[in-house]
Amino acid sequence: MDTASAAAVETFRPQLLDRRVRLLAASAAVPAAYFNELIAEIDAALGRIDKGSYGRCETCHDPIEADRLAQDPLVRFCLDHLSQAELEAHQRDLELAAQIQSKLLPLPNITPEAWDTQYRYQPVGAVGGDYCELIALSEGESLFFAVGDVAGKGVAASLLMTHLSAIFRSLLSLDLSLTDVMSRANRLFCESTASAHYATLACGRATASGVELCNAGHCTPLLLKRDGTKRLDSPGLPLGLFCSSQYPVRQVSLDAGDSLVLYSDGITESQDVEGNQYEEERLIRSLWDHRERTTGAMADGVLQDVGRFRQSRPPSDDITLLIVRRRG
Ligand SMILES: [Zn+2]
């Protein structure tokens, strides 16, 4: 038995048997014809497990995408071989998910008095697993900002991203310290997701007196000052790995015109046609080249630079870039 069929026996057989028991218990509530159809589908899936063909596309015999199988253990075809009707339904689901996700992105007009902000969010598919947040708190007196990256890709990652967004938005309404927000977000994320799920995230709170930063295993935030660029390292484990993690806060002072830059590894791990990565060093250079420009022009300039570096190679990961600049 290959590993895929062993996993099918272990994971999906009990799930399917459980589903069968539940369906039998609810038989009175379902029209007979529909009930028979559902039972037949479950039995066919159990039959495929016995034959060792479970989880393989019935057209091409390649493994079916794991996240689709996890969502619906009865799927029989890979994405490339869905029927036209299934394909259209799948497309509609994706469009709806993309619409829902776009509503979770920060509004473009968040401009608290002392800060100038810009972000760019480019998911590689219809939906993304990056998290980008900008929230004005205490009637504009402080600004919360974050960039995160949920492990995994596609719809499954985007669902975790919406979960993370809901956690942060509810915690931020409680007027907690930044370190408390982070440790509680970590606990909630950890307790409510599977152990294989985690997210890296860098976030901060900007007030008149300066900026506090926390980092949960995410790409190091960068501080662009008049005389050079500083990497703002601070320790912290990704969210969701261990239920009790501590997130020390780092204080950063920004002078007028200084920019703080948060980003996801979709930028630094962008590859050119030969497989070379863009790397942090190129990002720092690109930001520096655009330091005299507005935050919007700086963000666009960096993404154009990444695009030029990639040449014809398509992006393979979501890209997020967030700039917070102290107004002069
Ligand atoms: Zn196929």
PDB file of C-alpha atoms in Angstrom, residues 115 137-138 141-147 168 172 175-182 201-215 221 223 232-234 247-254 260 262 322 324 326:
ATOM      1  CA  TRP A 115       1.157  58.992   9.916  1.00  0.00           C
ATOM      2  CA  LEU A 137      -7.543  53.184  17.459  1.00  0.00           C
ATOM      3  CA  SER A 138      -8.629  55.580  20.241  1.00  0.00           C
ATOM      4  CA  GLU A 141      -4.653  58.716  18.444  1.00  0.00           C
ATOM      5  CA  SER A 142      -2.922  55.448  17.689  1.00  0.00           C
ATOM      6  CA  LEU A 143      -2.558  53.223  14.695  1.00  0.00           C
ATOM      7  CA  PHE A 144      -2.304  49.422  14.711  1.00  0.00           C
ATOM      8  CA  PHE A 145      -0.594  47.844  11.725  1.00  0.00           C
ATOM      9  CA  ALA A 146       0.336  44.255  10.869  1.00  0.00           C
ATOM     10  CA  VAL A 147       1.561  42.006   8.102  1.00  0.00           C
ATOM     11  CA  PHE A 168      -6.962  40.694  16.073  1.00  0.00           C
ATOM     12  CA  LEU A 172      -7.863  45.395  19.586  1.00  0.00           C
ATOM     13  CA  ASP A 175      -7.544  48.292  24.945  1.00  0.00           C
ATOM     14  CA  LEU A 176      -4.781  45.807  25.840  1.00  0.00           C
ATOM     15  CA  SER A 177      -1.021  46.335  25.661  1.00  0.00           C
ATOM     16  CA  LEU A 178       0.605  45.165  22.431  1.00  0.00           C
ATOM     17  CA  THR A 179       2.377  42.279  24.151  1.00  0.00           C
ATOM     18  CA  ASP A 180      -0.972  41.137  25.610  1.00  0.00           C
ATOM     19  CA  VAL A 181      -2.680  41.386  22.232  1.00  0.00           C
ATOM     20  CA  MET A 182       0.019  39.147  20.774  1.00  0.00           C
ATOM     21  CA  LEU A 201       3.240  38.052  11.842  1.00  0.00           C
ATOM     22  CA  ALA A 202       4.915  41.387  12.526  1.00  0.00           C
ATOM     23  CA  CYS A 203       2.817  44.168  13.990  1.00  0.00           C
ATOM     24  CA  GLY A 204       3.073  47.464  15.740  1.00  0.00           C
ATOM     25  CA  ARG A 205       1.277  50.349  17.355  1.00  0.00           C
ATOM     26  CA  ALA A 206       2.168  53.908  16.414  1.00  0.00           C
ATOM     27  CA  THR A 207       1.388  56.813  18.735  1.00  0.00           C
ATOM     28  CA  ALA A 208       2.634  60.396  19.070  1.00  0.00           C
ATOM     29  CA  SER A 209       5.441  59.195  21.341  1.00  0.00           C
ATOM     30  CA  GLY A 210       6.772  56.507  18.967  1.00  0.00           C
ATOM     31  CA  VAL A 211       6.193  53.021  17.714  1.00  0.00           C
ATOM     32  CA  GLU A 212       6.007  49.668  19.514  1.00  0.00           C
ATOM     33  CA  LEU A 213       6.836  46.577  17.486  1.00  0.00           C
ATOM     34  CA  CYS A 214       6.286  42.840  18.037  1.00  0.00           C
ATOM     35  CA  ASN A 215       7.389  40.012  15.816  1.00  0.00           C
ATOM     36  CA  PRO A 221      10.665  44.967   9.675  1.00  0.00           C
ATOM     37  CA  LEU A 223      13.283  51.264   9.266  1.00  0.00           C
ATOM     38  CA  LEU A 232      14.370  45.833  13.501  1.00  0.00           C
ATOM     39  CA  ASP A 233      14.853  42.300  14.777  1.00  0.00           C
ATOM     40  CA  SER A 234      12.869  41.119  17.776  1.00  0.00           C
ATOM     41  CA  TYR A 247       6.137  38.466  22.616  1.00  0.00           C
ATOM     42  CA  PRO A 248       8.508  41.159  23.835  1.00  0.00           C
ATOM     43  CA  VAL A 249       7.810  44.671  22.586  1.00  0.00           C
ATOM     44  CA  ARG A 250      10.514  46.734  20.954  1.00  0.00           C
ATOM     45  CA  GLN A 251      10.341  50.531  21.093  1.00  0.00           C
ATOM     46  CA  VAL A 252      11.295  52.374  17.956  1.00  0.00           C
ATOM     47  CA  SER A 253      11.515  56.104  17.504  1.00  0.00           C
ATOM     48  CA  LEU A 254      10.754  57.613  14.140  1.00  0.00           C
ATOM     49  CA  LEU A 260       8.723  51.674   8.706  1.00  0.00           C
ATOM     50  CA  LEU A 262       6.621  45.481   6.841  1.00  0.00           C
ATOM     51  CA  LEU A 322       3.052  47.954   4.122  1.00  0.00           C
ATOM     52  CA  VAL A 324       4.077  53.569   7.692  1.00  0.00           C
ATOM     53  CA  ARG A 326       5.941  59.685  10.082  1.00  0.00           C
TER      54      ARG A 326
END
